[in-house]
Every structure is written in C-alpha cells, then in structure tokens.
GROMACS .gro file of C-alpha atoms in nm:
model
  405
    1MET     CA    1   0.330   2.793  -1.924
    2PRO     CA    2   0.002   2.737  -2.099
    3VAL     CA    3  -0.001   2.497  -2.403
    4TYR     CA    4  -0.225   2.608  -2.724
    5THR     CA    5  -0.353   2.363  -2.975
    6PHE     CA    6  -0.363   2.514  -3.343
    7GLU     CA    7  -0.491   2.438  -3.685
    8ALA     CA    8  -0.379   2.668  -3.978
    9GLN     CA    9  -0.373   2.658  -4.353
   10GLY     CA   10  -0.014   2.661  -4.479
   11THR     CA   11   0.114   2.863  -4.769
   12ASP     CA   12   0.134   2.531  -4.977
   13GLY     CA   13  -0.234   2.485  -4.923
   14LYS     CA   14  -0.187   2.221  -4.680
   15THR     CA   15  -0.345   2.211  -4.318
   16VAL     CA   16  -0.085   2.254  -4.053
   17LYS     CA   17  -0.182   2.109  -3.692
   18GLY     CA   18   0.032   2.123  -3.370
   19ASN     CA   19   0.093   2.255  -2.994
   20MET     CA   20   0.280   2.529  -2.890
   21GLU     CA   21   0.344   2.736  -2.564
   22ALA     CA   22   0.257   3.080  -2.502
   23ASN     CA   23   0.184   3.320  -2.197
   24THR     CA   24  -0.149   3.444  -2.377
   25GLN     CA   25  -0.378   3.358  -2.676
   26GLN     CA   26  -0.263   3.686  -2.843
   27GLU     CA   27   0.096   3.586  -2.801
   28ALA     CA   28   0.024   3.268  -2.967
   29GLU     CA   29  -0.148   3.408  -3.246
   30ALA     CA   30   0.148   3.659  -3.309
   31MET     CA   31   0.399   3.387  -3.293
   32LEU     CA   32   0.188   3.182  -3.546
   33LEU     CA   33   0.154   3.456  -3.797
   34ALA     CA   34   0.518   3.554  -3.762
   35ARG     CA   35   0.645   3.200  -3.871
   36GLY     CA   36   0.584   3.285  -4.234
   37ASP     CA   37   0.482   2.948  -4.368
   38LEU     CA   38   0.115   2.986  -4.260
   39ALA     CA   39  -0.145   3.165  -4.459
   40TRP     CA   40  -0.407   3.223  -4.222
   41LEU     CA   41  -0.512   3.047  -3.875
   42LEU     CA   42  -0.821   2.819  -3.869
   43SER     CA   43  -0.857   2.749  -3.490
   44LEU     CA   44  -0.657   2.808  -3.178
   45LYS     CA   45  -0.755   2.662  -2.837
   46LYS     CA   46  -0.561   2.686  -2.504
   47GLN     CA   47  -0.508   2.307  -2.374
   48VAL     CA   48  -0.635   2.385  -2.026
   49GLU     CA   49  -0.964   2.469  -2.168
   50LEU     CA   50  -0.978   2.130  -2.338
   51PHE     CA   51  -0.911   1.973  -2.004
   52GLU     CA   52  -1.177   2.166  -1.829
   53ALA     CA   53  -1.423   2.066  -2.096
   54GLU     CA   54  -1.414   1.701  -2.011
   55GLU     CA   55  -1.610   1.570  -1.744
   56LYS     CA   56  -1.516   1.655  -1.395
   57VAL     CA   57  -1.350   1.368  -1.207
   58THR     CA   58  -1.285   1.355  -0.813
   59ILE     CA   59  -0.913   1.346  -0.735
   60PRO     CA   60  -0.837   1.010  -0.574
   61ALA     CA   61  -0.856   0.965  -0.197
   62HIS     CA   62  -0.548   0.748  -0.198
   63PHE     CA   63  -0.259   0.621  -0.405
   64SER     CA   64  -0.183   0.250  -0.469
   65THR     CA   65   0.185   0.163  -0.435
   66GLY     CA   66   0.187   0.048  -0.779
   67ASP     CA   67   0.032   0.375  -0.902
   68MET     CA   68   0.299   0.546  -0.707
   69VAL     CA   69   0.569   0.367  -0.882
   70THR     CA   70   0.440   0.420  -1.230
   71PHE     CA   71   0.385   0.807  -1.172
   72CYS     CA   72   0.734   0.858  -0.981
   73TYR     CA   73   0.909   0.657  -1.294
   74GLN     CA   74   0.728   0.856  -1.559
   75MET     CA   75   0.825   1.217  -1.370
   76SER     CA   76   1.184   1.095  -1.379
   77ALA     CA   77   1.180   1.028  -1.738
   78LEU     CA   78   1.012   1.322  -1.836
   79PHE     CA   79   1.232   1.553  -1.627
   80GLY     CA   80   1.523   1.368  -1.773
   81ALA     CA   81   1.410   1.439  -2.117
   82GLY     CA   82   1.437   1.821  -2.037
   83LEU     CA   83   1.085   1.903  -2.115
   84SER     CA   84   0.919   2.208  -1.966
   85VAL     CA   85   0.676   2.168  -1.678
   86THR     CA   86   0.362   2.222  -1.876
   87SER     CA   87   0.488   1.966  -2.138
   88ILE     CA   88   0.548   1.729  -1.855
   89PHE     CA   89   0.200   1.733  -1.724
   90TYR     CA   90   0.033   1.740  -2.067
   91THR     CA   91   0.232   1.425  -2.187
   92LEU     CA   92   0.191   1.269  -1.832
   93ARG     CA   93  -0.202   1.294  -1.844
   94ARG     CA   94  -0.221   1.156  -2.195
   95SER     CA   95  -0.031   0.848  -2.057
   96LEU     CA   96  -0.261   0.818  -1.783
   97VAL     CA   97  -0.549   0.564  -1.791
   98LYS     CA   98  -0.739   0.648  -1.439
   99LYS     CA   99  -0.947   0.947  -1.467
  100SER     CA  100  -0.893   1.018  -1.128
  101LEU     CA  101  -0.528   1.036  -1.172
  102VAL     CA  102  -0.571   1.266  -1.477
  103ALA     CA  103  -0.768   1.499  -1.248
  104LEU     CA  104  -0.469   1.471  -0.982
  105VAL     CA  105  -0.233   1.593  -1.256
  106ASP     CA  106  -0.435   1.864  -1.385
  107ASP     CA  107  -0.478   2.002  -1.040
  108LEU     CA  108  -0.083   2.001  -0.982
  109ASN     CA  109  -0.027   2.143  -1.307
  110GLN     CA  110  -0.285   2.427  -1.201
  111ARG     CA  111  -0.113   2.508  -0.879
  112ILE     CA  112   0.232   2.520  -1.041
  113GLN     CA  113   0.116   2.748  -1.308
  114GLN     CA  114  -0.023   2.982  -1.031
  115GLY     CA  115   0.322   2.993  -0.879
  116LYS     CA  116   0.350   2.740  -0.634
  117SER     CA  117   0.671   2.514  -0.601
  118PHE     CA  118   0.650   2.128  -0.684
  119ALA     CA  119   0.685   2.045  -0.315
  120GLU     CA  120   0.392   2.289  -0.234
  121ALA     CA  121   0.184   2.165  -0.508
  122PHE     CA  122   0.213   1.795  -0.387
  123GLY     CA  123   0.210   1.896  -0.019
  124SER     CA  124  -0.177   2.031  -0.095
  125HIS     CA  125  -0.256   1.656  -0.114
  126PRO     CA  126  -0.119   1.531   0.194
  127ASN     CA  127  -0.358   1.205   0.176
  128LEU     CA  128  -0.166   1.095  -0.136
  129PHE     CA  129   0.185   1.242  -0.074
  130SER     CA  130   0.362   1.190   0.265
  131PRO     CA  131   0.599   1.418   0.428
  132PHE     CA  132   0.884   1.190   0.317
  133PHE     CA  133   0.749   1.214  -0.048
  134VAL     CA  134   0.720   1.620  -0.029
  135ASN     CA  135   1.063   1.655   0.135
  136MET     CA  136   1.231   1.450  -0.116
  137VAL     CA  137   1.062   1.665  -0.403
  138LYS     CA  138   1.178   1.946  -0.201
  139THR     CA  139   1.539   1.859  -0.190
  140GLY     CA  140   1.522   1.783  -0.568
  141GLU     CA  141   1.395   2.126  -0.635
  142ARG     CA  142   1.698   2.286  -0.435
  143SER     CA  143   1.954   2.084  -0.590
  144GLY     CA  144   1.787   2.094  -0.954
  145ASN     CA  145   1.795   1.701  -0.976
  146LEU     CA  146   1.416   1.634  -0.996
  147ASP     CA  147   1.475   1.365  -1.230
  148GLY     CA  148   1.712   1.182  -0.987
  149VAL     CA  149   1.472   1.244  -0.695
  150PHE     CA  150   1.191   1.092  -0.885
  151GLN     CA  151   1.403   0.784  -1.019
  152ARG     CA  152   1.498   0.713  -0.623
  153LEU     CA  153   1.144   0.735  -0.519
  154SER     CA  154   1.025   0.521  -0.806
  155LEU     CA  155   1.279   0.257  -0.672
  156PHE     CA  156   1.154   0.279  -0.332
  157TYR     CA  157   0.813   0.234  -0.398
  158LYS     CA  158   0.891  -0.042  -0.615
  159LYS     CA  159   1.077  -0.229  -0.335
  160ILE     CA  160   0.780  -0.146  -0.102
  161HIS     CA  161   0.536  -0.288  -0.383
  162GLU     CA  162   0.745  -0.599  -0.450
  163ILE     CA  163   0.754  -0.669  -0.059
  164LYS     CA  164   0.364  -0.612  -0.027
  165ARG     CA  165   0.288  -0.831  -0.326
  166LYS     CA  166   0.518  -1.119  -0.184
  167ILE     CA  167   0.333  -1.102   0.127
  168LYS     CA  168  -0.011  -1.114  -0.010
  169ALA     CA  169   0.094  -1.390  -0.244
  170ALA     CA  170   0.204  -1.589   0.065
  171LEU     CA  171  -0.125  -1.507   0.249
  172ALA     CA  172  -0.342  -1.597  -0.044
  173TYR     CA  173  -0.353  -1.959   0.005
  174PRO     CA  174  -0.397  -1.996   0.360
  175ILE     CA  175  -0.675  -1.732   0.353
  176PHE     CA  176  -0.838  -1.926   0.061
  177VAL     CA  177  -0.809  -2.256   0.246
  178ILE     CA  178  -0.966  -2.104   0.569
  179VAL     CA  179  -1.251  -1.942   0.356
  180ILE     CA  180  -1.322  -2.288   0.183
  181ALA     CA  181  -1.290  -2.458   0.518
  182PHE     CA  182  -1.556  -2.217   0.709
  183SER     CA  183  -1.784  -2.249   0.413
  184VAL     CA  184  -1.772  -2.629   0.426
  185PHE     CA  185  -1.833  -2.628   0.784
  186PHE     CA  186  -2.138  -2.396   0.734
  187LEU     CA  187  -2.286  -2.588   0.479
  188ALA     CA  188  -2.244  -2.919   0.660
  189THR     CA  189  -2.402  -2.771   0.975
  190THR     CA  190  -2.692  -2.619   0.807
  191LEU     CA  191  -2.768  -2.898   0.530
  192LEU     CA  192  -2.605  -3.218   0.600
  193LEU     CA  193  -2.638  -3.251   0.985
  194PRO     CA  194  -3.013  -3.165   1.033
  195LYS     CA  195  -3.065  -3.510   0.814
  196PHE     CA  196  -2.874  -3.687   1.035
  197ASP     CA  197  -3.001  -3.541   1.356
  198ALA     CA  198  -3.376  -3.660   1.213
  199LEU     CA  199  -3.222  -3.996   1.128
  200TYR     CA  200  -3.087  -4.049   1.512
  201LYS     CA  201  -3.424  -3.920   1.640
  202THR     CA  202  -3.603  -4.174   1.437
  203LEU     CA  203  -3.360  -4.459   1.536
  204ASN     CA  204  -3.358  -4.330   1.905
  205VAL     CA  205  -2.996  -4.414   1.961
  206LYS     CA  206  -2.775  -4.265   2.236
  207LEU     CA  207  -2.526  -4.038   2.075
  208PRO     CA  208  -2.169  -3.989   2.192
  209LEU     CA  209  -2.064  -3.656   2.311
  210GLN     CA  210  -1.891  -3.521   2.024
  211THR     CA  211  -2.188  -3.620   1.786
  212GLN     CA  212  -2.436  -3.454   2.026
  213MET     CA  213  -2.209  -3.135   2.050
  214LEU     CA  214  -2.212  -3.118   1.678
  215LEU     CA  215  -2.596  -3.163   1.629
  216ASP     CA  216  -2.643  -2.902   1.908
  217VAL     CA  217  -2.436  -2.660   1.698
  218SER     CA  218  -2.634  -2.738   1.379
  219ARG     CA  219  -2.957  -2.696   1.558
  220PHE     CA  220  -2.849  -2.342   1.680
  221MET     CA  221  -2.715  -2.237   1.349
  222THR     CA  222  -3.016  -2.361   1.171
  223HIS     CA  223  -3.275  -2.170   1.384
  224TYR     CA  224  -3.076  -1.877   1.494
  225TRP     CA  225  -2.867  -1.819   1.204
  226PHE     CA  226  -2.985  -1.438   1.201
  227VAL     CA  227  -2.814  -1.421   1.562
  228ILE     CA  228  -2.496  -1.534   1.435
  229VAL     CA  229  -2.501  -1.299   1.127
  230GLY     CA  230  -2.610  -1.000   1.328
  231GLY     CA  231  -2.369  -1.067   1.602
  232LEU     CA  232  -2.077  -1.063   1.311
  233VAL     CA  233  -2.206  -0.725   1.160
  234ILE     CA  234  -2.216  -0.581   1.503
  235LEU     CA  235  -1.859  -0.706   1.589
  236GLY     CA  236  -1.747  -0.570   1.255
  237VAL     CA  237  -1.911  -0.238   1.298
  238VAL     CA  238  -1.768  -0.192   1.653
  239PHE     CA  239  -1.404  -0.321   1.516
  240VAL     CA  240  -1.443  -0.044   1.265
  241VAL     CA  241  -1.515   0.224   1.511
  242MET     CA  242  -1.272   0.127   1.769
  243LEU     CA  243  -1.001   0.160   1.485
  244LYS     CA  244  -1.060   0.529   1.510
  245ASN     CA  245  -0.936   0.518   1.867
  246PRO     CA  246  -0.586   0.575   1.924
  247ASP     CA  247  -0.526   0.376   2.217
  248PHE     CA  248  -0.717   0.076   2.062
  249VAL     CA  249  -0.496   0.076   1.759
  250LYS     CA  250  -0.157   0.088   1.966
  251ILE     CA  251  -0.287  -0.240   2.166
  252LEU     CA  252  -0.391  -0.400   1.835
  253ASP     CA  253  -0.035  -0.299   1.712
  254LYS     CA  254   0.158  -0.447   1.993
  255ILE     CA  255  -0.062  -0.774   2.001
  256SER     CA  256   0.019  -0.812   1.627
  257LEU     CA  257   0.381  -0.770   1.649
  258ARG     CA  258   0.377  -1.054   1.924
  259LEU     CA  259   0.197  -1.304   1.713
  260PRO     CA  260   0.406  -1.599   1.628
  261VAL     CA  261   0.534  -1.619   1.252
  262PHE     CA  262   0.310  -1.286   1.141
  263GLY     CA  263   0.470  -1.080   1.426
  264ALA     CA  264   0.819  -1.144   1.304
  265LEU     CA  265   0.725  -1.067   0.945
  266LEU     CA  266   0.559  -0.710   1.073
  267LYS     CA  267   0.877  -0.631   1.245
  268LEU     CA  268   1.111  -0.712   0.950
  269TYR     CA  269   0.871  -0.509   0.705
  270ASN     CA  270   0.895  -0.208   0.933
  271SER     CA  271   1.254  -0.248   1.003
  272ALA     CA  272   1.308  -0.259   0.613
  273LEU     CA  273   1.080   0.020   0.545
  274PHE     CA  274   1.248   0.232   0.815
  275THR     CA  275   1.605   0.169   0.694
  276ARG     CA  276   1.535   0.233   0.332
  277SER     CA  277   1.321   0.544   0.371
  278PHE     CA  278   1.596   0.683   0.655
  279GLY     CA  279   1.869   0.591   0.405
  280ILE     CA  280   1.735   0.780   0.112
  281LEU     CA  281   1.639   1.100   0.333
  282VAL     CA  282   2.006   1.099   0.480
  283ASN     CA  283   2.146   1.052   0.158
  284ALA     CA  284   1.977   1.365   0.028
  285GLY     CA  285   2.130   1.578   0.292
  286ILE     CA  286   1.815   1.589   0.524
  287LEU     CA  287   1.916   1.619   0.918
  288ALA     CA  288   1.878   1.318   1.110
  289PHE     CA  289   1.591   1.436   1.344
  290GLU     CA  290   1.393   1.602   1.046
  291ALA     CA  291   1.445   1.256   0.844
  292LEU     CA  292   1.313   1.073   1.164
  293ASP     CA  293   1.017   1.289   1.169
  294MET     CA  294   0.938   1.211   0.817
  295VAL     CA  295   1.017   0.818   0.839
  296ALA     CA  296   0.752   0.796   1.138
  297GLN     CA  297   0.486   0.876   0.880
  298VAL     CA  298   0.627   0.605   0.639
  299VAL     CA  299   0.610   0.309   0.885
  300SER     CA  300   0.291   0.107   0.945
  301SER     CA  301   0.365   0.001   1.283
  302HIS     CA  302   0.240   0.254   1.569
  303THR     CA  303   0.504   0.093   1.786
  304PHE     CA  304   0.780   0.168   1.545
  305LYS     CA  305   0.641   0.519   1.497
  306GLU     CA  306   0.651   0.603   1.873
  307VAL     CA  307   1.023   0.458   1.899
  308ILE     CA  308   1.133   0.659   1.588
  309LEU     CA  309   0.982   0.973   1.720
  310GLY     CA  310   1.130   0.918   2.059
  311THR     CA  311   1.482   0.855   1.888
  312SER     CA  312   1.413   1.211   1.712
  313ASP     CA  313   1.378   1.394   2.035
  314GLU     CA  314   1.702   1.228   2.164
  315VAL     CA  315   1.887   1.331   1.845
  316ARG     CA  316   1.757   1.676   1.889
  317LYS     CA  317   1.912   1.676   2.265
  318GLY     CA  318   2.245   1.578   2.114
  319SER     CA  319   2.232   1.202   2.128
  320MET     CA  320   2.353   0.975   1.886
  321PHE     CA  321   2.102   0.822   1.648
  322SER     CA  322   2.239   0.477   1.690
  323ALA     CA  323   2.200   0.498   2.072
  324GLY     CA  324   1.829   0.563   2.049
  325LEU     CA  325   1.782   0.257   1.829
  326ARG     CA  326   2.003   0.026   2.070
  327LYS     CA  327   1.807   0.151   2.353
  328ALA     CA  328   1.444   0.059   2.194
  329GLN     CA  329   1.585  -0.286   2.039
  330MET     CA  330   1.363  -0.206   1.753
  331LEU     CA  331   1.600  -0.336   1.480
  332PRO     CA  332   1.744  -0.694   1.441
  333PRO     CA  333   2.110  -0.697   1.584
  334ILE     CA  334   2.297  -0.746   1.248
  335ALA     CA  335   2.091  -0.436   1.101
  336GLU     CA  336   2.146  -0.230   1.438
  337GLN     CA  337   2.515  -0.297   1.418
  338MET     CA  338   2.546  -0.185   1.058
  339ILE     CA  339   2.386   0.141   1.141
  340VAL     CA  340   2.609   0.209   1.454
  341THR     CA  341   2.908   0.149   1.257
  342GLY     CA  342   2.783   0.363   0.978
  343GLU     CA  343   2.734   0.641   1.223
  344GLU     CA  344   3.078   0.597   1.394
  345THR     CA  345   3.265   0.570   1.064
  346GLY     CA  346   3.078   0.858   0.888
  347LYS     CA  347   2.930   0.604   0.630
  348LEU     CA  348   2.579   0.612   0.752
  349PRO     CA  349   2.388   0.637   0.410
  350GLU     CA  350   2.595   0.359   0.267
  351LEU     CA  351   2.548   0.136   0.548
  352LEU     CA  352   2.190   0.211   0.597
  353ASP     CA  353   2.142   0.119   0.240
  354LYS     CA  354   2.304  -0.213   0.295
  355ALA     CA  355   2.097  -0.285   0.621
  356ALA     CA  356   1.797  -0.205   0.418
  357SER     CA  357   1.900  -0.463   0.150
  358TYR     CA  358   1.978  -0.720   0.419
  359LEU     CA  359   1.645  -0.673   0.602
  360GLU     CA  360   1.468  -0.697   0.242
  361GLU     CA  361   1.621  -1.024   0.204
  362GLU     CA  362   1.555  -1.150   0.543
  363LEU     CA  363   1.201  -1.061   0.482
  364ASP     CA  364   1.196  -1.268   0.166
  365TYR     CA  365   1.340  -1.556   0.349
  366ALA     CA  366   1.069  -1.488   0.628
  367VAL     CA  367   0.780  -1.517   0.391
  368GLU     CA  368   0.911  -1.841   0.245
  369ARG     CA  369   0.939  -1.986   0.578
  370MET     CA  370   0.588  -1.872   0.687
  371THR     CA  371   0.453  -2.019   0.360
  372ALA     CA  372   0.634  -2.344   0.424
  373PHE     CA  373   0.497  -2.365   0.776
  374LEU     CA  374   0.146  -2.256   0.702
  375GLU     CA  375   0.055  -2.497   0.420
  376PRO     CA  376   0.123  -2.812   0.617
  377ALA     CA  377  -0.013  -2.683   0.926
  378LEU     CA  378  -0.363  -2.571   0.729
  379ILE     CA  379  -0.351  -2.919   0.567
  380LEU     CA  380  -0.367  -3.098   0.906
  381ILE     CA  381  -0.587  -2.868   1.061
  382VAL     CA  382  -0.841  -2.893   0.788
  383GLY     CA  383  -0.798  -3.241   0.748
  384GLY     CA  384  -0.820  -3.333   1.140
  385GLY     CA  385  -1.155  -3.114   1.132
  386VAL     CA  386  -1.306  -3.307   0.841
  387GLY     CA  387  -1.198  -3.624   0.995
  388PHE     CA  388  -1.365  -3.523   1.326
  389LEU     CA  389  -1.696  -3.446   1.147
  390VAL     CA  390  -1.706  -3.768   0.955
  391VAL     CA  391  -1.635  -3.989   1.272
  392SER     CA  392  -1.861  -3.788   1.478
  393LEU     CA  393  -2.150  -3.822   1.234
  394TYR     CA  394  -2.114  -4.198   1.159
  395LEU     CA  395  -1.989  -4.322   1.500
  396PRO     CA  396  -2.361  -4.371   1.624
  397LEU     CA  397  -2.432  -4.588   1.309
  398PHE     CA  398  -2.126  -4.799   1.365
  399ASN     CA  399  -2.224  -4.863   1.722
  400LEU     CA  400  -2.589  -4.928   1.624
  401ALA     CA  401  -2.469  -5.190   1.357
  402ARG     CA  402  -2.248  -5.357   1.649
  403VAL     CA  403  -2.526  -5.367   1.885
  404ILE     CA  404  -2.771  -5.543   1.602
  405LYS     CA  405  -2.506  -5.815   1.530
   0.00000   0.00000   0.00000
C-alpha cells in the first residue's frame, strides 16, 4: 500500500506532520479529514513520488557478502517487528547509505506493489539473488515465516563473510611481500645494476656466470621494458578473454584444487559452503534433488558444481544422496560419514549442520596452517633472493681485490 507524507494545521493551531498508508490520494485526504483533530490540510505527497524525484541511480551489478548480511538482517528485524510491506521498504531505504542499494529497494517495492510475490521480485535480479536465496524466500512466504528465513540467510551469509575475511587476511601478508619483492627486483635491475654494469666495463674484469646473467637481465629490462609491459598486458587480456571459455575455466579450476596448500583450502571452503547451504535448504523442506540444483549455483568451484549436479541426477533416479557423494569423494571422510549417518538415521538436516560446523573449523585451522607455512617460506625465498643479488653484484669486486693483492 502506498505511503503518503502529510502536513496539516491542527484544531489547536499547531502544525501536524506524519506518514500514513492509503490506496489513493483521495482516500488519504478523506482519512485525514475524518480524524477530527485537523483544521485543514496543508500538503499531501505520495512517498513514491518523493523517491522518483531523487536522482536516478543504477541498481548494483552485484552484492558484496557484507551487504547481503546487512540486508538479510534488516529484513528479518523489520518483518519480526510486524510492519507492513510498504513500511518495511520505506524504513529499509532510509537506513541504507549506498544509493545503488536504495535503487534496488525501490525496485523491489515497486514490483511487490504491482502484485508480484517476494520471491518473484527477488528473482527479477538473478545477478544479485541466487536461486538458493530466491527459493528460501519462497519457502518463507509459503510458511508465513519470512522473518525466520531472512534470519537464517543472514547467519548463512555472515559465516561466508567471516570465512572470506579470514582467507583474505591470511593472503594479505604474502601478497604484500611478493609485491614488495618484485618492486625491489625491478628497481634493482633498472637503476642499480646498470651502474655496476658500467663499472665492470670500465674495469674490464671477467664476470662470474651469475653476475653476467643478472647484468644481461638488467640490459634487457632497461632497453626493452616496453616489450615486457606489452607482453604482460597482452597476457592479461588473453587471460580475461579465456575466463569466458567454460572449458578453460574447468581446467583452471582443476589445477587450482591440486595446488599444494591453496588447493586444500579451496576444497574445504567449497565443502563447507556446500554442506551449510544444502543443510539450510533441506531443513526448509525442499526436496533433495531440487536443493542440490540450487546449491550447485552457490559453490565457487566448477568441479564441485559438476559433482553436485551429477549427484542430483542420481537422486532423481532413486539413488541415495550420500551414495553420490561417496562415489565422487568430494568431501573429507569425516564430513562424508556424518552425512551418510544422517541420511540412514533420518537426521540429515541436523548432521549436515554439524558437518558444516566441523568443516568451517577445519577451514579456520587450514588458514592458520597456511599462514604459518607461507610466512617463513617467503622470508627464506626473499632473503635468499636478496642474498643472491648482493653476492652476485659484489663478487667481481672481491675477486678483483684478491688479484690486486
């Protein structure tokens, strides 16, 4: 129902301002005049018109996980407070800072006012709301428990957000060290090494192999830097284009899962994501094969996606869900056994939740182990590289000093 903002003169001479819901402006005027405490109406504006008067802002192309957590939490709180649909979106848009999210809320409100369900309104933005999200909302509408559904979604995305934050924090230091190391190497080869090259040409000394190699690299980078930059740009463009090729993405995904340390981290992340999202859907009463199809859109790994969709096909044919997982060996043995036990005992939602918690804890430990491994490894590599650079540069001088003596 539309919201109207009014300003009126009270019978006591004071100005009265407020918001009210009415189907039409005429109905709003009649309701205000029927109150008895208003002398006359000064202004009456439809709230939607106020929204449309603002600068048009494009709806975002994607949702960050943090934004999704906030959005779901606020929706849960507003539904739990028993507000009407229009009041929920009006309150929500007032609390948002990003204009693009305000535009999204206005669009959702408009679609619902036109008679669409919540699930249909959210489903109109597939790049923002996954089939998993839309079907959870649909389940909430059917059961009349939208506040509970949004609360569960908020907790789900909060866990994902925390996992991503920990992984990013763990990778921040190694990436920083690598960037600094390459920067130092670039500056050394383009600024420092040419001076040593000129010095050794003046002294006319015989250079050791490692020194000669470094100076050759320096000459190439100094005279043909544009070739290196151009090559990197071309490689970057080719890589971005290749990412649109499904076959290339599948190959890249398989390679990523087999990488030492990082591959194990990816497997745990996708396993935790799978068990947590599948558990929420099963607990909401969605059929296993339908839930699997939805979860396939949630996981980030194409290898996991193929296994999940294959398992969904087997379930449609009458096979047990756990049999497909065992065959694919997608999950760690302990989590896999939890799910098998849950299906056999009829406690699948409960044990899926426990398996998800177990995998999330394992992921935390894996991130800590990766950090503990990478930090000393990078120190050794960078230290060794700097040592090699210094020794290679000064070794001819040491040899020259020994000859002079």
